[in-house]
XYZ file of C-alpha atoms in Angstrom:
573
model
C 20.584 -7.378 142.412
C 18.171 -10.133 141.030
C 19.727 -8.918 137.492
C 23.496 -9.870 139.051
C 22.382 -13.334 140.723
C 20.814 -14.105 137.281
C 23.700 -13.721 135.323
C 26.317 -15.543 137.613
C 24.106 -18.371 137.885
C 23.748 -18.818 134.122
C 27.959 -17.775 133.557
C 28.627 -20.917 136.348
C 26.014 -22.956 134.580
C 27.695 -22.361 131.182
C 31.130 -22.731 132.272
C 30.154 -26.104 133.758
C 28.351 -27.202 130.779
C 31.730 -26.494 128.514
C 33.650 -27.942 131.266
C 31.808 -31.282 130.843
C 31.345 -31.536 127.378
C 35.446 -30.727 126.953
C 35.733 -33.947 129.292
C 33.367 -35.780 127.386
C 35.014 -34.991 123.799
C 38.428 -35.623 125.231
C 37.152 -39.209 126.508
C 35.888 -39.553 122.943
C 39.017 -38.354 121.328
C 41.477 -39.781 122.625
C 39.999 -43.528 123.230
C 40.222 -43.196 127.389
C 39.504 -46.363 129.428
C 36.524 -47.414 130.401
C 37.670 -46.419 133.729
C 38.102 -42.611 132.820
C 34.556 -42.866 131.260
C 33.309 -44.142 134.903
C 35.037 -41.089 136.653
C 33.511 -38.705 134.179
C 30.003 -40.428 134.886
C 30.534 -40.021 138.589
C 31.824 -36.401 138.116
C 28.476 -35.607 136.167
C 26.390 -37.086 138.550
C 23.811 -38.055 135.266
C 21.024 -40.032 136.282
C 21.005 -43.349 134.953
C 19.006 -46.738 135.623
C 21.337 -48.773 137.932
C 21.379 -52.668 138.306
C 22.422 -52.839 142.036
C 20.077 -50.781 143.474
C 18.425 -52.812 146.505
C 14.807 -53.468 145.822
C 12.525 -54.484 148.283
C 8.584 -55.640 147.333
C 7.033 -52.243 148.954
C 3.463 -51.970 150.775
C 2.866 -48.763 149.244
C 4.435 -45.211 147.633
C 6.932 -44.733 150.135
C 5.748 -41.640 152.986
C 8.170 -38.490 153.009
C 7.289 -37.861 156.668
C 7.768 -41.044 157.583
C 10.714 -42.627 155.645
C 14.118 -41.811 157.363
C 17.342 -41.263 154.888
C 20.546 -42.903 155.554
C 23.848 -43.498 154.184
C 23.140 -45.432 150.984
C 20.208 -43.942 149.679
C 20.404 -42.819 146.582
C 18.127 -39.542 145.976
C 17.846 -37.353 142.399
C 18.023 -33.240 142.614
C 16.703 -32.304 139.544
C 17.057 -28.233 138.735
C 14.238 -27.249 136.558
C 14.780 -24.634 134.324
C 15.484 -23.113 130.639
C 18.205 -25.891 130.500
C 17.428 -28.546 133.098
C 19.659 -31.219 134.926
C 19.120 -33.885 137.108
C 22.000 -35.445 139.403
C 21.736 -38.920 140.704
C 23.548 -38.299 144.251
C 24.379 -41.160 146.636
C 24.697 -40.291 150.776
C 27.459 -40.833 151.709
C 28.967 -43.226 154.319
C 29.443 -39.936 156.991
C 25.554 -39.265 156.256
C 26.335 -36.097 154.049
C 25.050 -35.578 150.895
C 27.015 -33.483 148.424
C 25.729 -31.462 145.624
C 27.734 -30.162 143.128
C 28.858 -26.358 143.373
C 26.393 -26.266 145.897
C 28.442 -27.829 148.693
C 28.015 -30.912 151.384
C 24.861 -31.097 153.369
C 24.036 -33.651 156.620
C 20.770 -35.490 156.205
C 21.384 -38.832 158.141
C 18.723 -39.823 160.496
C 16.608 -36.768 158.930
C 13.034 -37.425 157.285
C 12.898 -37.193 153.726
C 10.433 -34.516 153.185
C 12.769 -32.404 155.951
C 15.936 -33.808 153.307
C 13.779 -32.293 150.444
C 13.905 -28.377 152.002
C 16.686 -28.639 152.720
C 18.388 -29.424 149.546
C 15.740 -26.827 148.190
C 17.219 -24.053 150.388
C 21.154 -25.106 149.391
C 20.595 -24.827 145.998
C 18.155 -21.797 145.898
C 20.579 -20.227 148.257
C 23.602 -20.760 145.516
C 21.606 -19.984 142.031
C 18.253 -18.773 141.016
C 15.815 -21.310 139.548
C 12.485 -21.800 139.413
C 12.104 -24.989 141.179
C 14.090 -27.408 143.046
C 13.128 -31.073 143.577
C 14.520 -34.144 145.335
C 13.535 -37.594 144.668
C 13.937 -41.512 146.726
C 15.342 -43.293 144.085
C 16.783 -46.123 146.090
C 16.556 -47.135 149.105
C 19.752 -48.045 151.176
C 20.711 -51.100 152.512
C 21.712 -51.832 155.815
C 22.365 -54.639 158.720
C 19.902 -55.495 161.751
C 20.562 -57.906 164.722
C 18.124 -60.571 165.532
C 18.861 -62.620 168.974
C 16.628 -63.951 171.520
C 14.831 -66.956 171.183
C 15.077 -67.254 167.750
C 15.767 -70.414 165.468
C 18.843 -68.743 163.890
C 20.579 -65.722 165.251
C 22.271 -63.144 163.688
C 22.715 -60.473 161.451
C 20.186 -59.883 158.501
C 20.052 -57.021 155.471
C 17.303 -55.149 155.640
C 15.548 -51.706 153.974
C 14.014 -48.912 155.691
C 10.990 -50.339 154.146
C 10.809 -53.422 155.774
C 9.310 -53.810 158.904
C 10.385 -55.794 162.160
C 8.318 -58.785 161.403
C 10.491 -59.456 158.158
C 13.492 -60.244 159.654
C 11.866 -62.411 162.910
C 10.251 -64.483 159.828
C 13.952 -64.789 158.066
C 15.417 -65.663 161.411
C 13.072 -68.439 161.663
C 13.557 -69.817 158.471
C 14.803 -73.422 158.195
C 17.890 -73.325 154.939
C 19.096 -77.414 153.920
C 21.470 -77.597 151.465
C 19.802 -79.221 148.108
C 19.669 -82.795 148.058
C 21.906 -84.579 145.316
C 19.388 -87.263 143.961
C 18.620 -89.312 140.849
C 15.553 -87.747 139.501
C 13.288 -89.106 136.453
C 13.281 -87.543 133.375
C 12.536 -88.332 129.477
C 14.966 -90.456 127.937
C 15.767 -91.963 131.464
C 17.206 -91.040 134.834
C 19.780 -88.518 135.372
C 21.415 -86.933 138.675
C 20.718 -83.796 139.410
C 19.487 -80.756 142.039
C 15.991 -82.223 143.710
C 14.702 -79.122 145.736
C 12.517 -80.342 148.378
C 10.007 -77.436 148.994
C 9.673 -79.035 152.990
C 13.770 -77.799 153.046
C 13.245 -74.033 153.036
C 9.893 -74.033 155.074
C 9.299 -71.229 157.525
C 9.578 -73.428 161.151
C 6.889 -73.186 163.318
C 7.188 -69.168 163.467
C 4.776 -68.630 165.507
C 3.951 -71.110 167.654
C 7.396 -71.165 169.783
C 8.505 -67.540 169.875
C 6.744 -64.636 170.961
C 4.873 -62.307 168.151
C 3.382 -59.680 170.765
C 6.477 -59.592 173.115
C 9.130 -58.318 171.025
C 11.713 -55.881 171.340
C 12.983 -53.374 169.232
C 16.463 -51.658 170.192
C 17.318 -48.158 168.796
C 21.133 -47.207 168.116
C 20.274 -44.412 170.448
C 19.192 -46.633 173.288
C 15.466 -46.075 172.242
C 13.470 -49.462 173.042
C 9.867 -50.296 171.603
C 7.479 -52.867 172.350
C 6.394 -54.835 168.893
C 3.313 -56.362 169.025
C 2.625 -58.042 164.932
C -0.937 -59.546 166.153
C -1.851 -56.072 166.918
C -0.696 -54.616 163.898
C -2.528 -56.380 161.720
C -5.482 -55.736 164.194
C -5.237 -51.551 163.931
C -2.605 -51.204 161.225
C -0.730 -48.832 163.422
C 3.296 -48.955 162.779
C 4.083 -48.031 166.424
C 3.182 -51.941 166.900
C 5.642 -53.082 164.092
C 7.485 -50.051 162.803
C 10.379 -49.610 159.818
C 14.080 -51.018 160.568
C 16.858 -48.197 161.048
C 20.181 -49.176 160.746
C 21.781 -50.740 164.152
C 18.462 -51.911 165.114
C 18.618 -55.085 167.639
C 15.708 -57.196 167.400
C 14.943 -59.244 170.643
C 12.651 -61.916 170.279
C 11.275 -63.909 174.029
C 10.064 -67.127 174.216
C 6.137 -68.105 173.473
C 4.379 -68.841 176.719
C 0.692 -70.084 175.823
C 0.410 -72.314 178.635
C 0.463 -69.520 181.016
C 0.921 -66.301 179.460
C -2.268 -66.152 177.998
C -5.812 -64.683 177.074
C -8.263 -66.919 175.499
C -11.199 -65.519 172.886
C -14.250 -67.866 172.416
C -17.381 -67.185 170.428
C -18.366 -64.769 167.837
C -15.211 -63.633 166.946
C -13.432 -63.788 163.239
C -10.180 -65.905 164.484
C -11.319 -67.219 168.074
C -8.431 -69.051 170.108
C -5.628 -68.540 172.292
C -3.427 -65.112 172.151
C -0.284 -64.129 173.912
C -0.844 -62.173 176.621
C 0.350 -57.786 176.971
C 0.593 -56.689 180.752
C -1.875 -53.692 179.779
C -4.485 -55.633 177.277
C -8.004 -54.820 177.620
C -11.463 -56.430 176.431
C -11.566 -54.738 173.314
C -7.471 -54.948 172.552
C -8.318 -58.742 172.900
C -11.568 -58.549 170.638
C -9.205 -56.675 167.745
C -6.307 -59.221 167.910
C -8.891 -62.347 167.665
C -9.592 -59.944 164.271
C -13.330 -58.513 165.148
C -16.517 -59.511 165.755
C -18.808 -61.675 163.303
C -21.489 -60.225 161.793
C -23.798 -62.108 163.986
C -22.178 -60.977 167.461
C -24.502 -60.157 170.683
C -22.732 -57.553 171.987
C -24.760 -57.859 175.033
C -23.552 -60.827 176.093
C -19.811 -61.097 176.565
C -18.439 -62.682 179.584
C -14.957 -63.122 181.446
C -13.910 -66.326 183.303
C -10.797 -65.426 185.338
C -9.077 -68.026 187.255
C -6.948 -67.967 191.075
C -3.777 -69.472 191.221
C -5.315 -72.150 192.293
C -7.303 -72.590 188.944
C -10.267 -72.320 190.601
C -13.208 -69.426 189.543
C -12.330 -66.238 190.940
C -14.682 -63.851 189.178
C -17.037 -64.585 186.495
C -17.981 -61.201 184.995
C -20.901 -60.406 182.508
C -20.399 -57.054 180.342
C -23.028 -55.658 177.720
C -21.057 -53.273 175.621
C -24.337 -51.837 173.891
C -25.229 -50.252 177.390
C -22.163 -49.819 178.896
C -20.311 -48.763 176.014
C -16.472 -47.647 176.839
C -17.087 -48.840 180.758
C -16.896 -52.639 179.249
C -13.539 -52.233 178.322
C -12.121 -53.553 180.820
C -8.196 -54.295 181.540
C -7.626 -58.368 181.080
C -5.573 -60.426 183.065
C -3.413 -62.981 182.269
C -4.917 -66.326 181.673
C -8.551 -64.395 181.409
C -11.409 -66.533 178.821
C -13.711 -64.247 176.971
C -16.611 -65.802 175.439
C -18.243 -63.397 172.707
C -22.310 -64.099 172.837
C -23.613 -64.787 169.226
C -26.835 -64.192 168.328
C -29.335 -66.889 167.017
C -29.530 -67.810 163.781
C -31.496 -70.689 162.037
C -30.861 -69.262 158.245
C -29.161 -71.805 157.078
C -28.710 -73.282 153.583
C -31.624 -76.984 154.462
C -31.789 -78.696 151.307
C -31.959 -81.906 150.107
C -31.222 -83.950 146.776
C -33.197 -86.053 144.865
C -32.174 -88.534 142.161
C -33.691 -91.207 139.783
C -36.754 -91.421 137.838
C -37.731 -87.423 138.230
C -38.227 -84.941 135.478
C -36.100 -82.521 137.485
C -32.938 -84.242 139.550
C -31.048 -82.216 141.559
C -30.753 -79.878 144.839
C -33.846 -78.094 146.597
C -33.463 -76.059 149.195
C -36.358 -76.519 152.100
C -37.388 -75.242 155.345
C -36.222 -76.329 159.139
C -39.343 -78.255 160.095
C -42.028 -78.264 157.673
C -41.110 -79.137 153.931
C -42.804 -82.320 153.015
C -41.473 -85.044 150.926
C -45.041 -84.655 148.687
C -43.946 -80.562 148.073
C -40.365 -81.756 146.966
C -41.490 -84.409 144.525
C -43.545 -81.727 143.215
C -41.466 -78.940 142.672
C -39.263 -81.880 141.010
C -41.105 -81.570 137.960
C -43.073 -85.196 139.423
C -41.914 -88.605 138.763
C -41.652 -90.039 135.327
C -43.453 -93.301 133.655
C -40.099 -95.110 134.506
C -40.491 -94.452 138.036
C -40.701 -97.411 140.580
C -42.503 -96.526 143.277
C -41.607 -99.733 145.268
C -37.783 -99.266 145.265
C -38.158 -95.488 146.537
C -36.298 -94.833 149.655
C -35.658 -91.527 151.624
C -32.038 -92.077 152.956
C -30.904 -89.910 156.138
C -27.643 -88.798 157.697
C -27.619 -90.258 161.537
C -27.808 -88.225 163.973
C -24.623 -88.241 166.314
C -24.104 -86.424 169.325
C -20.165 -86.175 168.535
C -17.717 -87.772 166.454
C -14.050 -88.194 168.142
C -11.224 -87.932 166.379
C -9.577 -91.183 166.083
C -11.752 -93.651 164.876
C -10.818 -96.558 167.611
C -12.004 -94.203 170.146
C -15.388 -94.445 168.521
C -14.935 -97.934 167.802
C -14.325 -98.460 171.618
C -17.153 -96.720 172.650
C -19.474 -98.868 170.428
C -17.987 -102.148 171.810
C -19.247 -100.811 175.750
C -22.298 -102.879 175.225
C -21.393 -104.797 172.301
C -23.380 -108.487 172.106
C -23.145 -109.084 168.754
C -21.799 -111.653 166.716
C -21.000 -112.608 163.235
C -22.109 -111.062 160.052
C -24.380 -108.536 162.929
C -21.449 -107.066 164.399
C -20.250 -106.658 160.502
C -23.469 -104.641 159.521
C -23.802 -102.905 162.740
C -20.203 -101.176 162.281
C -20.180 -100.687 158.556
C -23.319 -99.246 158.682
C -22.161 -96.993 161.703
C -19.008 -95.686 159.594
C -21.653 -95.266 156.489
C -23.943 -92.887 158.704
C -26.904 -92.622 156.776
C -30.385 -94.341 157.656
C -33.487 -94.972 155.405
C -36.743 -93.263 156.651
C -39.649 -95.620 156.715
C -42.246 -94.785 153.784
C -43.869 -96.252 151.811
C -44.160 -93.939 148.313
C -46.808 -95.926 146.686
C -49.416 -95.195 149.093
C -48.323 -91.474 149.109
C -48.084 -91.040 145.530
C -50.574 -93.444 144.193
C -53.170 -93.525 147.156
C -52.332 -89.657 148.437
C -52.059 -91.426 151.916
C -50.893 -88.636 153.747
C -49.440 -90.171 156.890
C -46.640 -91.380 154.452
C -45.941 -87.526 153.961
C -43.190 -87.473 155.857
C -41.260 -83.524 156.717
C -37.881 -84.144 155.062
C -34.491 -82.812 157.050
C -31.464 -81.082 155.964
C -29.171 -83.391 153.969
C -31.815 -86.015 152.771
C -31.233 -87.876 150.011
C -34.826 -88.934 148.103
C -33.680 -91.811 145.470
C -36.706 -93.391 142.581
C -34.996 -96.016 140.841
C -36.257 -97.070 136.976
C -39.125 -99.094 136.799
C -36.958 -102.330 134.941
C -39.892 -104.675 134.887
C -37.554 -107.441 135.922
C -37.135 -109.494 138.787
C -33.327 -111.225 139.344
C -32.925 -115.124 140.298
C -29.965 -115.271 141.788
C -28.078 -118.013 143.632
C -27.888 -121.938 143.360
C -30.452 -121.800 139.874
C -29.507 -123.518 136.504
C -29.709 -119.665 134.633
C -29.617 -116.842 136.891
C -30.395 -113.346 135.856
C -32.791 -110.922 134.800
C -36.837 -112.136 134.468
C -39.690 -110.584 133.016
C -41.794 -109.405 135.959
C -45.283 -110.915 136.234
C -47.564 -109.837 138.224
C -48.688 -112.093 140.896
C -45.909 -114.617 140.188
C -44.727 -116.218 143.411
C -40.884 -116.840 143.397
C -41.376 -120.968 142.397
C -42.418 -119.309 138.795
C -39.259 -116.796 138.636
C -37.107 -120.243 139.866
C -38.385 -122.437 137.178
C -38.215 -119.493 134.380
C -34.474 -119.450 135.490
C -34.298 -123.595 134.918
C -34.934 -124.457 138.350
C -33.034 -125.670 141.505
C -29.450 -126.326 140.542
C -28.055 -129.638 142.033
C -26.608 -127.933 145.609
C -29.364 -125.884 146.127
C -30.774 -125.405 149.580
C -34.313 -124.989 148.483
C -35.600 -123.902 151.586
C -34.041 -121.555 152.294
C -35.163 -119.690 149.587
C -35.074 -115.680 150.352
C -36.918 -112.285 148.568
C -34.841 -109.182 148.799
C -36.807 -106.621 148.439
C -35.463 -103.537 146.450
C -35.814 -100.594 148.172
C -35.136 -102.039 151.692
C -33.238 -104.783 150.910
C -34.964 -106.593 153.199
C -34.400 -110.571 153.225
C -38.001 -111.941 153.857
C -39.743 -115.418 153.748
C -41.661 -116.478 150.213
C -44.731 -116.602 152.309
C -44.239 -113.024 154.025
C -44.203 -110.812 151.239
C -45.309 -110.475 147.420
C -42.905 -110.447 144.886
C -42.646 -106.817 142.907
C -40.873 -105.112 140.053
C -36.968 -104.755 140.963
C -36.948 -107.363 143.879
C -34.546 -110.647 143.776
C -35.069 -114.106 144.487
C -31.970 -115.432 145.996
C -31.004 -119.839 146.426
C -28.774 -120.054 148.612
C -25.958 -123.394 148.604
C -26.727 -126.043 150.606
C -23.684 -125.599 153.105
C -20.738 -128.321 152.532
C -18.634 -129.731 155.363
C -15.437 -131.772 155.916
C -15.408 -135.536 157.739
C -13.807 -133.944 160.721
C -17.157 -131.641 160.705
C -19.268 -134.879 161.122
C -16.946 -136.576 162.911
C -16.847 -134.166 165.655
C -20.751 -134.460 165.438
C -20.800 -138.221 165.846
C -18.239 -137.941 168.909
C -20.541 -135.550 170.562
C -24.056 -137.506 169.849
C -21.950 -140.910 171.251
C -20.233 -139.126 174.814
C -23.764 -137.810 175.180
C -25.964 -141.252 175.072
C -23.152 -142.736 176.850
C -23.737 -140.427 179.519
C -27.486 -140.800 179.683
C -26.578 -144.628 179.909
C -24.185 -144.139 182.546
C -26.784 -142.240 184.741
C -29.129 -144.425 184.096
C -27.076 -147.257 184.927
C -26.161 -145.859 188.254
C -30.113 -144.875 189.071
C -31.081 -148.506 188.724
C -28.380 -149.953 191.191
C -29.013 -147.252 193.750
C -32.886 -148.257 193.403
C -32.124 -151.790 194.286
């Protein structure tokens, strides 16, 4: 009996083998149209790469026990054998798929591994071979519904590979016709198609319609709950599964204001999540995508609200002793705050610059690296160095910083009193934000004076200027610039190396600026060093009204004293 069902199988194999290479040489022969040559393709079934085969970017090798076949997908039976063939068959519109000499078999809404026996037991059941296979070679296309509260109703293409979430995101897409412009380009300007990436911008997706919220409406009836946050929380397609063909896609307005459960703390994206009639702790803990590395699971805690807005319960959980019994069910408009544990590891450094053998970044502790330690491990200060210009500048401490800079400006003016060039030193230095720290290097380098050892704080800046052996004149002189510093020089020397007083000069008001602080000081208060500046100020120049104004004021003021004096005597008499 095996002996018969051998030999009829390879006598119909044969006979359709002759049969199709008779068409094939007749085609040839006789110079058919290209039409004939299509129907003799079709009634051969060949595989062959096609060009209009849908193609979607896929998230992985497509699952047989998973993937649903529908009119439009194209599958391959390949017979393997002495003399092998492989059929590129397309299901049909009626869901059928039909084999040749085997005979027409349903397979819509079947799974594809299901779609693989069976084809196995059709052709086994007509001819003996050794093995049987069916292959996905492309998927179908097909049309979904997406209404609701959605930017663009309607009816999209889709695959059975993409999910839900792919045509919400296409129904939300803003489309603008391209702009008709004159555009710059060599040789001059030319009109032409300017593409404005801001035209073809996804909307505001997320932030108006609902992503946990959304249904998903079977052909058959069958609705589903799609819930994208959550997906990409457990990667579980029951939360955002495949599109079938007559799928309607529902998508409900966002709610935040209300519909809502908030996730503070150590959590990866902490913030404000739709609400699920049914969410517990740790749903809300997976969609605010885990825990941080330096969570205390110990210390989580609920504030839940009355209608009223006032605190109705206040609960405190510890999920490392309570375990499952701290999952409990949210509701809406509940605040978790996720405890985080302590942690003063941070990355403290500060940088130095200047006259150092070793510039750069060094990292130091919280509360006890001293300036001294850093210079050190700087390699120590070169011959260049001037010790008198050092400064240790420091990032101000600020309890907060609002966001609109007139709001901070405002609160600065609240006790304002200044005036002048104070009020413009007090507020650029307030938008700068860094301080120097008083010390004085030379008597902790030079004299190892340790109360100038100061402990140095995260983001210090430590600056040694070169050593230029100059002083400057500046100002009202006859040739400012750069002098040769001298030792024990008082600033009249440094004036009359520069030429002297120049004809406006207001000579005393003579000032030393002192380089590392830039300090304005007094001759008499200070010695001059290395890198400091002597600075003339002009004498100041007015106009006749100026003086004018001056001589009106000095003559209504005698005239008064006059006038009262006048009126004392005649009262005496």
């Amino acid at each position: 009996m095996i002996r018969d069902r051998r030999i009829h199988f390879s006598a119909a194999l044969l006979f359709f083998l002759v049969a199709c290479a008779q068409l094939s040489a007749q085609v040839t022969g006789k110079g058919e149209t290209s039409s004939t040559k299509s129907a003799l393709g079709e009634m051969m079934g060949r595989l062959s790469p096609s060009t209009e085969t849908p193609s979607s970017p896929l998230e992985g090798p497509i699952d047989q026990n998973r993937y649903v076949v529908g009119p439009g997908d194209v599958l391959a039976v390949s017979v393997w054998g002495a003399m092998s063939l492989t059929y590129q068959l397309t299901v049909t519109p009626e869901g059928t798929l039909i084999i040749p000499t085997v005979g027409e078999l349903k397979v819509a809404g079947t799974k594809l591994f299901d779609v693989k026996e069976k084809v196995s037991v059709a052709v086994k059941g007509k001819y003996l071979s050794t093995k049987i296979t069916t292959t996905l070679i492309a998927p179908r296309a097909f049309i979904v519904t997406v209404t609701g509260s959605i930017l663009n109703q309607g009816q999209y293409r889709a695959l059975p590979v993409d999910r839900v979430e792919k045509v919400v995101v296409q129904a939300s897409r803003v489309f603008l016709p391209a702009a008709t412009v004159t555009i710059e380009a060599r040789g001059g300007a030319k009109e032409g198609l300017y593409n404005d990436p801001k035209m073809n911008q996804v909307a505001e997706i997320f932030t108006n319609i609902s992503t946990r919220n959304i249904l998903l409406i079977r052909s058959d009836g069958d609705t589903m709950r799609v819930d994208i946050p959550k997906f990409y929380a457990t990667k579980n397609d029951r939360h955002n599964p495949f599109l079938l063909e007559g799928d309607i896609v529902f998508v409900p307005r966002k709610d935040l204001g209300r519909n809502f459960v908030a996730v503070y703390g150590a959590v990866n994206a902490p913030g404000k999540y739709e609400y699920v009639e049914g969410d517990s702790l740790f749903d809300a803990l997976l969609i605010a995508q885990g825990v941080t590395s330096q969570v205390d699971l110990s210390r989580i805690s609920v504030n839940r609200l009355d209608d009223a807005g006032e605190t109705a319960e206040e609960l405190s959980l510890n999920i490392l002793n309570e375990g499952a019994k701290a999952n409990i069910r949210l509701r809406r408009g509940d605040r978790i705050t996720v405890g985080e544990v302590s942690n003063q590891r941070l990355d403290y450094r500060v940088q130095v610059l200047g006259e150092v053998k070793s510039p750069g970044y060094y990292p130091i502790s919280m509360r006890s690296t001293r300036l001294s330690k850093i210079i050190d491990g700087a390699g120590g200060l070169t011959q260049e160095a001037l010790l008198s210009g050092s400064i240790v500048s420091r990032v101000q401490d600020r309890p907060f910083r609002l966001s609109d800079p007139a709001l901070d400006n405002a609160r600065n003016f609240r006790s304002f009193g200044l005036h002048g060039p104070d009020s413009t030193y007090y507020f650029l230095n307030a938008e700068i934000g860094f301080q120097p720290v008083v010390v004085d290097f030379a008597r902790l380098i030079e004299q190892k004076d340790s109360t100038q050892d100061i402990i140095l704080r995260d983001g210090d800046v430590i600056y040694v200027p070169s050593n230029t052996l100059t002083v400057v004149v500046g100002g009202q002189v006859t040739n400012p610039g750069h002098l040769p510093f001298i030792r024990g020089a008082d600033y009249r020397y440094y004036i009359q190396k520069a030429g002297g007083f120049s004809e406006f000069a207001d000579a005393g008001e003579t000032k030393i600026i002192k380089k590392a602080t830039l300090e304005w000081m007094n001759p008499g208060e200070t010695t001059i060093e290395s890198g400091d500046q002597v600075w003339v100020p002009k004498k100041p120049r007015h106009e006749f009204y100026y003086y004018f104004t001056i001589g009106r004021d000095i003559i209504a003021i005698v005239t008064s004293i006059v006038t009262a004096a006048y009126i004392m005597i005649q009262v005496s008499k």
